[in-house]
Amino acid sequence: NGDTCITGLTTGANILRVRADLINGPPTTTSGLDFDLAYRIDDVMGGDLTFSGSATYILEYEVGATTLAGVPLAAGYSAVGYLNDDRGGNSMPRYKAYGRVDYAYGMHNLGLGVRYVASYVDNRRAIFNPASLKGWKIPDTVQVDLNYLMRMERATFSFSIENLFDTDPAFARTAYSYDTFVGNPYGRVLKFGIKASF
């Protein structure tokens, strides 16, 4: 039909063929810092106390423009600090951290862990009504987990509570109403485990 498509008039009968091109993704430049620390104190009330933590800080994550045969298809963007739901990428809070305290006494080990994800915003600012920006800023996320482990000669028993305070995921304007890369939709989860050797 003269290589033209008219909205509301062009139908499938006007299409002679469909060509799909496979192309490389856009160039991406990224840099960041990773931290990992641990410190143990021996003989604390007869046991060992260990503090550990890790963190990631993203300095840059620049995605270049997508082109096909010199024709621009999508503009480049900076992904750090944004939800990126419409860009085909993962959400990218600038920093994440995990801290943990473990106390080991004989066959017993009790641990408390805290996960933290910094706040970030939805890059699609234009879809939000200025009178209601609900979901534009996804707040900090904190999840606390508790673990207990008992090691015996031929068996290990474990018990854990994930999301100890039953925290809901933060609201975001996505298909599931939360960010699946960051939020935990399950609420408080209890797990029991037994591992035996014979």
Coordinates of N, CA and C in Angstrom, one line a residue:
N1 N 0.8 -1.2 0.0 CA 0.0 0.0 0.0 C 0.9 1.3 0.0
G2 N 1.9 1.3 -0.9 CA 2.7 2.4 -1.0 C 3.6 2.6 0.3
D3 N 3.9 1.5 1.0 CA 4.7 1.6 2.2 C 4.1 2.6 3.3
T4 N 2.8 2.7 3.3 CA 2.2 3.6 4.3 C 1.2 2.9 5.1
C5 N 1.1 3.2 6.3 CA 0.1 2.6 7.3 C -0.8 3.7 7.8
I6 N -2.1 3.6 7.5 CA -3.0 4.6 7.9 C -3.9 4.0 9.1
T7 N -3.8 4.7 10.2 CA -4.5 4.2 11.4 C -6.0 4.2 11.2
G8 N -6.5 3.0 11.5 CA -8.0 2.8 11.3 C -8.4 2.3 10.0
L9 N -7.5 2.4 9.0 CA -7.8 1.9 7.6 C -6.9 0.7 7.2
T10 N -5.7 0.7 7.6 CA -4.8 -0.4 7.2 C -5.1 -1.6 8.0
T11 N -5.2 -2.8 7.3 CA -5.6 -4.0 8.0 C -4.5 -5.1 7.7
G12 N -4.7 -6.2 8.3 CA -3.7 -7.3 8.0 C -3.6 -7.7 6.6
A13 N -4.7 -7.5 5.8 CA -4.7 -7.9 4.4 C -3.8 -7.0 3.6
N14 N -3.4 -5.8 4.1 CA -2.5 -4.9 3.4 C -1.0 -5.3 3.7
I15 N -0.7 -6.2 4.6 CA 0.6 -6.5 4.9 C 1.1 -7.6 4.1
L16 N 2.2 -7.4 3.3 CA 2.8 -8.5 2.5 C 3.8 -9.3 3.2
R17 N 4.5 -8.8 4.1 CA 5.5 -9.6 4.9 C 5.9 -8.8 6.1
V18 N 6.5 -9.5 7.1 CA 7.0 -8.9 8.3 C 8.4 -9.2 8.4
R19 N 9.3 -8.2 8.6 CA 10.7 -8.5 8.7 C 11.1 -8.1 10.2
A20 N 11.8 -9.1 10.8 CA 12.3 -8.8 12.2 C 13.8 -8.7 12.2
D21 N 14.4 -7.7 12.6 CA 15.8 -7.5 12.7 C 16.3 -7.8 14.1
L22 N 17.4 -8.6 14.2 CA 18.1 -8.8 15.4 C 19.3 -7.8 15.5
I23 N 19.4 -7.0 16.5 CA 20.5 -6.1 16.6 C 21.1 -6.2 18.0
N24 N 22.3 -5.7 18.1 CA 23.0 -5.6 19.4 C 22.3 -4.5 20.2
G25 N 22.3 -4.7 21.5 CA 21.8 -3.7 22.4 C 22.7 -2.5 22.4
P26 N 22.2 -1.4 23.1 CA 23.0 -0.2 23.1 C 24.3 -0.3 24.0
P27 N 25.3 0.5 23.7 CA 26.5 0.5 24.5 C 26.1 0.9 26.0
T28 N 26.7 0.3 27.0 CA 26.5 0.6 28.4 C 27.8 0.8 29.1
T29 N 27.8 1.9 29.9 CA 29.0 2.2 30.7 C 28.5 2.2 32.2
T30 N 29.2 1.4 33.0 CA 28.8 1.4 34.4 C 30.1 1.3 35.3
S31 N 29.9 1.9 36.5 CA 31.0 1.8 37.5 C 30.3 1.9 38.9
G32 N 31.0 1.4 39.8 CA 30.5 1.4 41.2 C 31.5 0.9 42.2
L33 N 31.0 0.9 43.4 CA 31.9 0.4 44.5 C 31.2 -0.7 45.3
D34 N 31.9 -1.7 45.6 CA 31.4 -2.8 46.5 C 32.2 -2.9 47.8
F35 N 31.5 -3.1 48.9 CA 32.1 -3.2 50.2 C 31.7 -4.5 50.8
D36 N 32.7 -5.1 51.5 CA 32.4 -6.4 52.2 C 33.2 -6.4 53.5
L37 N 32.6 -6.4 54.6 CA 33.4 -6.4 55.9 C 32.9 -7.4 56.9
A38 N 33.8 -7.9 57.7 CA 33.4 -8.8 58.8 C 34.3 -8.7 60.0
Y39 N 33.8 -8.8 61.2 CA 34.6 -8.7 62.4 C 34.0 -9.6 63.4
R40 N 34.9 -10.4 64.0 CA 34.5 -11.4 65.0 C 35.1 -11.1 66.4
I41 N 34.3 -11.2 67.4 CA 34.8 -11.0 68.8 C 34.6 -12.4 69.5
D42 N 35.8 -12.9 69.9 CA 35.7 -14.2 70.6 C 35.4 -14.1 72.0
D43 N 34.8 -15.2 72.6 CA 34.5 -15.4 74.0 C 33.7 -14.3 74.6
V44 N 32.5 -14.1 74.0 CA 31.5 -13.2 74.5 C 30.5 -14.0 75.2
M45 N 30.5 -14.0 76.5 CA 29.6 -14.9 77.4 C 29.7 -16.3 76.9
G46 N 30.9 -16.8 76.6 CA 31.2 -18.2 76.2 C 31.0 -18.5 74.7
G47 N 30.6 -17.5 73.9 CA 30.4 -17.7 72.5 C 31.1 -16.7 71.6
D48 N 30.9 -16.8 70.4 CA 31.6 -15.8 69.4 C 30.5 -14.9 68.8
L49 N 30.8 -13.6 68.7 CA 29.9 -12.6 68.2 C 30.6 -12.1 66.9
T50 N 29.8 -12.2 65.8 CA 30.3 -11.8 64.5 C 29.4 -10.7 63.9
F51 N 30.1 -9.6 63.4 CA 29.4 -8.5 62.7 C 29.9 -8.6 61.3
S52 N 29.0 -8.6 60.3 CA 29.3 -8.6 58.9 C 28.4 -7.7 58.1
G53 N 28.9 -7.2 57.0 CA 28.1 -6.4 56.2 C 28.6 -6.3 54.8
S54 N 27.7 -5.9 53.8 CA 28.1 -5.7 52.5 C 27.3 -4.6 51.9
A55 N 27.8 -3.8 50.9 CA 27.1 -2.7 50.3 C 27.6 -2.5 48.9
T56 N 26.7 -2.0 48.1 CA 27.0 -1.6 46.7 C 26.5 -0.2 46.5
Y57 N 27.4 0.6 45.9 CA 27.1 2.0 45.5 C 27.4 2.1 44.0
I58 N 26.4 2.5 43.3 CA 26.5 2.6 41.8 C 26.9 4.1 41.5
L59 N 28.0 4.3 40.9 CA 28.4 5.6 40.5 C 27.8 6.1 39.2
E60 N 27.7 5.1 38.3 CA 27.1 5.5 37.0 C 26.6 4.2 36.3
Y61 N 25.6 4.4 35.5 CA 25.0 3.3 34.7 C 24.4 4.0 33.5
E62 N 25.2 4.3 32.5 CA 24.8 5.1 31.3 C 24.5 4.1 30.1
V63 N 23.2 4.2 29.6 CA 22.8 3.3 28.5 C 22.8 4.2 27.3
G64 N 23.5 3.8 26.2 CA 23.6 4.6 25.0 C 22.3 4.5 24.2
A65 N 22.3 5.3 23.1 CA 21.1 5.2 22.2 C 21.1 3.9 21.4
T66 N 19.9 3.5 21.1 CA 19.7 2.3 20.3 C 19.4 2.7 18.8
T67 N 20.2 2.2 17.9 CA 20.1 2.6 16.5 C 20.0 1.3 15.6
L68 N 19.4 1.4 14.4 CA 19.4 0.4 13.4 C 19.7 1.0 12.1
A69 N 20.9 0.6 11.5 CA 21.3 1.1 10.2 C 21.3 2.7 10.3
G70 N 21.8 3.2 11.4 CA 21.9 4.6 11.5 C 20.7 5.4 11.9
V71 N 19.5 4.6 12.0 CA 18.3 5.2 12.4 C 18.1 5.1 13.9
P72 N 17.9 6.2 14.6 CA 17.7 6.2 16.0 C 16.3 5.5 16.4
L73 N 16.4 4.5 17.3 CA 15.2 3.8 17.7 C 14.8 4.3 19.1
A74 N 15.8 4.5 20.0 CA 15.5 4.9 21.4 C 16.7 5.7 21.9
A75 N 16.4 6.7 22.6 CA 17.4 7.6 23.1 C 18.1 7.0 24.3
G76 N 19.3 7.4 24.5 CA 20.1 6.9 25.6 C 19.6 7.5 26.9
Y77 N 20.0 7.0 28.1 CA 19.5 7.5 29.4 C 20.5 7.1 30.5
S78 N 20.4 7.7 31.6 CA 21.1 7.3 32.8 C 20.1 6.5 33.7
A79 N 20.4 5.3 34.1 CA 19.5 4.4 34.8 C 19.6 4.6 36.3
V80 N 20.6 5.1 36.8 CA 20.9 5.2 38.3 C 19.8 6.0 39.0
G81 N 19.2 5.5 40.0 CA 18.2 6.2 40.8 C 16.8 6.2 40.2
Y82 N 16.6 5.3 39.2 CA 15.3 5.3 38.5 C 14.7 3.9 38.5
L83 N 13.3 3.9 38.3 CA 12.6 2.6 38.3 C 12.9 1.9 36.9
N84 N 12.9 2.6 35.8 CA 13.3 2.1 34.5 C 12.2 1.1 34.0
D85 N 11.0 1.2 34.4 CA 10.0 0.1 34.1 C 9.7 0.2 32.6
D86 N 9.7 1.3 31.9 CA 9.4 1.4 30.5 C 10.6 1.4 29.6
R87 N 11.8 1.1 30.2 CA 13.0 1.1 29.4 C 13.6 -0.3 29.2
G88 N 12.9 -1.3 29.7 CA 13.4 -2.6 29.5 C 14.5 -3.0 30.4
G89 N 14.8 -2.2 31.4 CA 15.9 -2.5 32.3 C 15.3 -2.7 33.7
N90 N 16.3 -3.1 34.6 CA 15.9 -3.3 36.0 C 15.9 -1.9 36.7
S91 N 15.1 -1.9 37.8 CA 15.2 -0.7 38.7 C 16.6 -0.6 39.2
M92 N 17.1 0.6 39.5 CA 18.5 0.8 39.9 C 18.6 1.8 41.0
P93 N 18.3 1.5 42.2 CA 18.6 2.3 43.4 C 20.1 2.5 43.4
R94 N 20.5 3.7 43.9 CA 21.9 4.0 43.9 C 22.7 3.1 44.8
Y95 N 22.1 2.8 46.0 CA 22.9 1.9 46.9 C 22.0 1.0 47.6
K96 N 22.6 -0.2 47.9 CA 22.0 -1.3 48.7 C 23.0 -1.7 49.8
A97 N 22.5 -2.2 50.9 CA 23.3 -2.7 51.9 C 22.7 -3.8 52.7
Y98 N 23.5 -4.7 53.3 CA 23.1 -5.8 54.1 C 24.0 -5.9 55.3
G99 N 23.4 -5.9 56.5 CA 24.2 -6.0 57.7 C 23.7 -7.2 58.5
R100 N 24.6 -7.8 59.2 CA 24.2 -9.1 59.9 C 25.0 -9.2 61.2
V101 N 24.3 -9.7 62.3 CA 25.0 -10.0 63.6 C 24.7 -11.5 63.9
D102 N 25.7 -12.2 64.1 CA 25.6 -13.7 64.5 C 26.2 -13.9 65.8
Y103 N 25.5 -14.8 66.6 CA 26.1 -15.2 67.9 C 26.1 -16.7 67.9
A104 N 27.3 -17.3 68.0 CA 27.5 -18.7 68.0 C 27.9 -19.2 69.4
Y105 N 27.2 -20.2 69.9 CA 27.4 -20.7 71.3 C 27.3 -22.2 71.2
G106 N 28.4 -22.9 71.2 CA 28.4 -24.4 71.0 C 27.7 -24.8 69.7
M107 N 26.6 -25.6 69.8 CA 25.9 -26.1 68.7 C 24.9 -25.1 68.2
H108 N 24.7 -24.0 68.9 CA 23.7 -23.0 68.5 C 24.2 -21.8 67.8
N109 N 23.4 -21.3 66.8 CA 23.8 -20.1 66.1 C 22.6 -19.2 65.9
L110 N 22.6 -18.0 66.4 CA 21.4 -17.1 66.2 C 21.9 -15.9 65.4
G111 N 21.2 -15.5 64.4 CA 21.6 -14.4 63.5 C 20.4 -13.5 63.2
L112 N 20.8 -12.2 63.1 CA 19.8 -11.2 62.7 C 20.4 -10.4 61.6
G113 N 19.6 -10.3 60.4 CA 20.1 -9.6 59.3 C 19.1 -8.5 58.9
V114 N 19.7 -7.4 58.3 CA 18.9 -6.3 57.9 C 19.3 -5.9 56.5
R115 N 18.3 -5.9 55.6 CA 18.5 -5.5 54.2 C 18.0 -4.1 54.0
Y116 N 18.8 -3.3 53.3 CA 18.4 -1.9 53.0 C 18.6 -1.6 51.6
V117 N 17.6 -0.9 51.0 CA 17.6 -0.4 49.6 C 17.2 1.0 49.6
A118 N 18.1 1.9 49.1 CA 17.8 3.3 49.1 C 16.6 3.7 48.2
S119 N 16.0 4.8 48.5 CA 14.8 5.3 47.7 C 15.3 5.6 46.2
Y120 N 14.3 5.6 45.3 CA 14.5 6.0 43.9 C 13.2 6.5 43.4
V121 N 13.2 7.0 42.1 CA 12.0 7.5 41.6 C 11.7 6.9 40.3
D122 N 10.4 7.0 39.9 CA 9.9 6.6 38.6 C 10.3 7.6 37.5
N123 N 11.0 7.2 36.5 CA 11.5 8.1 35.5 C 10.4 8.6 34.6
R124 N 9.2 8.1 34.7 CA 8.0 8.5 33.8 C 7.2 9.6 34.5
R125 N 7.9 10.6 34.9 CA 7.2 11.7 35.6 C 5.9 12.2 34.9
A126 N 5.9 12.2 33.6 CA 4.8 12.8 32.8 C 3.5 12.0 33.1
I127 N 3.5 10.8 33.5 CA 2.3 10.0 33.7 C 1.6 10.3 35.0
F128 N 2.3 11.1 35.9 CA 1.7 11.4 37.2 C 1.0 12.7 37.2
N129 N -0.2 12.7 37.9 CA -0.9 13.9 38.1 C -0.2 14.8 39.1
P130 N 0.1 16.0 38.8 CA 0.8 16.9 39.7 C 0.1 17.0 41.1
A131 N -1.2 16.8 41.2 CA -1.9 16.8 42.4 C -1.7 15.5 43.2
S132 N -1.3 14.4 42.6 CA -1.1 13.2 43.3 C 0.1 12.4 42.7
L133 N 1.2 12.5 43.4 CA 2.5 11.9 42.9 C 2.7 10.5 43.6
K134 N 1.6 9.9 44.1 CA 1.7 8.6 44.7 C 2.4 7.6 43.8
G135 N 3.4 7.0 44.3 CA 4.2 6.0 43.5 C 5.3 6.6 42.7
W136 N 5.4 7.9 42.6 CA 6.5 8.5 41.8 C 7.8 8.2 42.6
K137 N 7.9 8.4 43.9 CA 9.1 8.1 44.7 C 8.8 6.9 45.4
I138 N 9.7 5.9 45.2 CA 9.6 4.6 45.9 C 10.5 4.8 47.1
P139 N 10.0 4.7 48.3 CA 10.8 5.0 49.5 C 11.8 3.9 49.8
D140 N 12.7 4.2 50.8 CA 13.6 3.2 51.3 C 13.0 1.9 51.7
T141 N 13.6 0.8 51.4 CA 13.1 -0.5 51.8 C 14.0 -1.1 52.8
V142 N 13.4 -1.6 53.9 CA 14.1 -2.2 55.0 C 13.4 -3.5 55.3
Q143 N 14.2 -4.6 55.3 CA 13.7 -5.9 55.7 C 14.6 -6.6 56.7
V144 N 14.0 -7.1 57.8 CA 14.7 -7.7 58.9 C 14.4 -9.2 58.8
D145 N 15.5 -10.0 58.9 CA 15.4 -11.5 58.9 C 16.0 -12.0 60.2
L146 N 15.4 -13.1 60.8 CA 15.9 -13.8 62.0 C 16.2 -15.2 61.6
N147 N 17.4 -15.7 62.0 CA 17.7 -17.1 61.7 C 18.2 -17.8 63.0
Y148 N 17.9 -19.1 63.1 CA 18.4 -19.9 64.2 C 18.9 -21.3 63.6
L149 N 20.1 -21.7 64.0 CA 20.6 -22.9 63.5 C 21.2 -23.8 64.6
M150 N 20.9 -25.1 64.7 CA 21.4 -25.9 65.7 C 22.1 -27.1 65.0
R151 N 23.4 -27.2 65.1 CA 24.2 -28.3 64.5 C 24.5 -29.4 65.5
M152 N 24.0 -30.6 65.2 CA 24.3 -31.7 66.0 C 25.3 -32.7 65.2
E153 N 25.6 -33.8 65.8 CA 26.6 -34.7 65.2 C 26.1 -35.2 63.8
R154 N 24.9 -35.6 63.7 CA 24.4 -36.1 62.4 C 23.2 -35.4 61.9
A155 N 22.9 -34.3 62.5 CA 21.7 -33.5 62.0 C 21.9 -32.0 62.2
T156 N 21.2 -31.3 61.4 CA 21.2 -29.8 61.5 C 19.8 -29.3 61.4
F157 N 19.3 -28.6 62.4 CA 18.0 -28.0 62.5 C 18.1 -26.5 62.2
S158 N 17.1 -26.0 61.4 CA 17.2 -24.6 61.1 C 15.7 -24.0 61.2
F159 N 15.7 -22.8 61.6 CA 14.4 -22.0 61.7 C 14.7 -20.6 61.3
S160 N 13.9 -20.0 60.5 CA 14.1 -18.6 60.1 C 12.8 -17.9 59.9
I161 N 12.8 -16.6 60.1 CA 11.7 -15.8 59.9 C 12.2 -14.7 58.9
E162 N 11.7 -14.7 57.7 CA 12.0 -13.7 56.7 C 11.0 -12.6 56.8
N163 N 11.4 -11.4 56.7 CA 10.5 -10.2 56.8 C 9.9 -10.2 58.2
L164 N 10.7 -10.2 59.2 CA 10.2 -10.4 60.6 C 9.0 -9.4 60.9
F165 N 9.1 -8.2 60.5 CA 8.0 -7.2 60.8 C 6.9 -7.2 59.8
D166 N 6.8 -8.1 58.9 CA 5.7 -8.3 57.9 C 5.5 -7.0 57.1
T167 N 6.6 -6.4 56.6 CA 6.5 -5.2 55.9 C 6.1 -5.4 54.4
D168 N 5.1 -4.6 54.0 CA 4.6 -4.6 52.7 C 5.6 -4.0 51.7
P169 N 5.6 -4.4 50.4 CA 6.5 -3.7 49.5 C 5.9 -2.3 49.2
A170 N 6.8 -1.4 48.8 CA 6.4 0.0 48.5 C 5.6 0.0 47.2
F171 N 4.6 0.9 47.2 CA 3.8 1.0 46.0 C 4.6 1.6 44.8
A172 N 4.4 1.0 43.6 CA 5.0 1.6 42.4 C 4.1 1.4 41.3
R173 N 4.1 2.2 40.3 CA 3.2 2.1 39.1 C 3.7 1.1 38.1
T174 N 3.6 -0.1 38.5 CA 4.0 -1.2 37.6 C 2.8 -2.2 37.4
A175 N 3.0 -3.3 36.7 CA 1.9 -4.2 36.5 C 1.5 -4.9 37.8
Y176 N 2.4 -5.0 38.7 CA 2.0 -5.7 40.0 C 1.9 -4.7 41.2
S177 N 1.9 -3.4 40.9 CA 1.8 -2.3 41.9 C 3.0 -2.3 42.9
Y178 N 4.1 -3.0 42.6 CA 5.3 -2.8 43.4 C 6.4 -3.2 42.5
D179 N 7.6 -2.9 42.9 CA 8.8 -3.2 42.1 C 9.3 -4.6 42.4
T180 N 9.2 -5.5 41.4 CA 9.5 -6.9 41.6 C 11.0 -7.1 41.8
F181 N 11.8 -6.2 41.5 CA 13.3 -6.4 41.7 C 13.7 -6.0 43.1
V182 N 12.8 -5.3 43.8 CA 13.2 -4.8 45.2 C 12.2 -5.3 46.2
G183 N 10.9 -5.2 46.0 CA 9.9 -5.5 47.0 C 9.7 -7.0 47.2
N184 N 9.3 -7.3 48.4 CA 8.9 -8.6 48.8 C 7.4 -8.7 49.0
P185 N 6.7 -9.5 48.1 CA 5.3 -9.5 48.2 C 4.7 -10.5 49.2
Y186 N 5.6 -11.4 49.8 CA 5.1 -12.5 50.6 C 4.8 -12.2 52.0
G187 N 5.3 -11.0 52.5 CA 5.1 -10.7 53.9 C 6.0 -11.6 54.8
R188 N 5.6 -11.8 56.0 CA 6.4 -12.6 56.9 C 6.3 -14.1 56.5
V189 N 7.5 -14.7 56.4 CA 7.6 -16.1 56.0 C 8.4 -16.9 57.0
L190 N 7.8 -18.0 57.5 CA 8.5 -18.9 58.5 C 9.0 -20.1 57.7
K191 N 10.2 -20.5 58.0 CA 10.8 -21.7 57.4 C 11.4 -22.6 58.5
F192 N 11.2 -23.9 58.3 CA 11.8 -24.9 59.1 C 12.6 -25.9 58.3
G193 N 13.7 -26.3 58.8 CA 14.5 -27.2 58.0 C 15.2 -28.3 58.8
I194 N 15.4 -29.5 58.3 CA 16.1 -30.5 59.0 C 17.0 -31.2 57.9
K195 N 18.3 -31.3 58.2 CA 19.2 -32.0 57.4 C 19.9 -33.0 58.2
A196 N 19.8 -34.3 57.7 CA 20.4 -35.4 58.5 C 21.4 -36.2 57.6
S197 N 22.4 -36.8 58.2 CA 23.3 -37.6 57.5 C 23.4 -39.0 58.2
F198 N 23.5 -40.1 57.4 CA 23.5 -41.4 57.9 C 24.8 -42.2 57.5

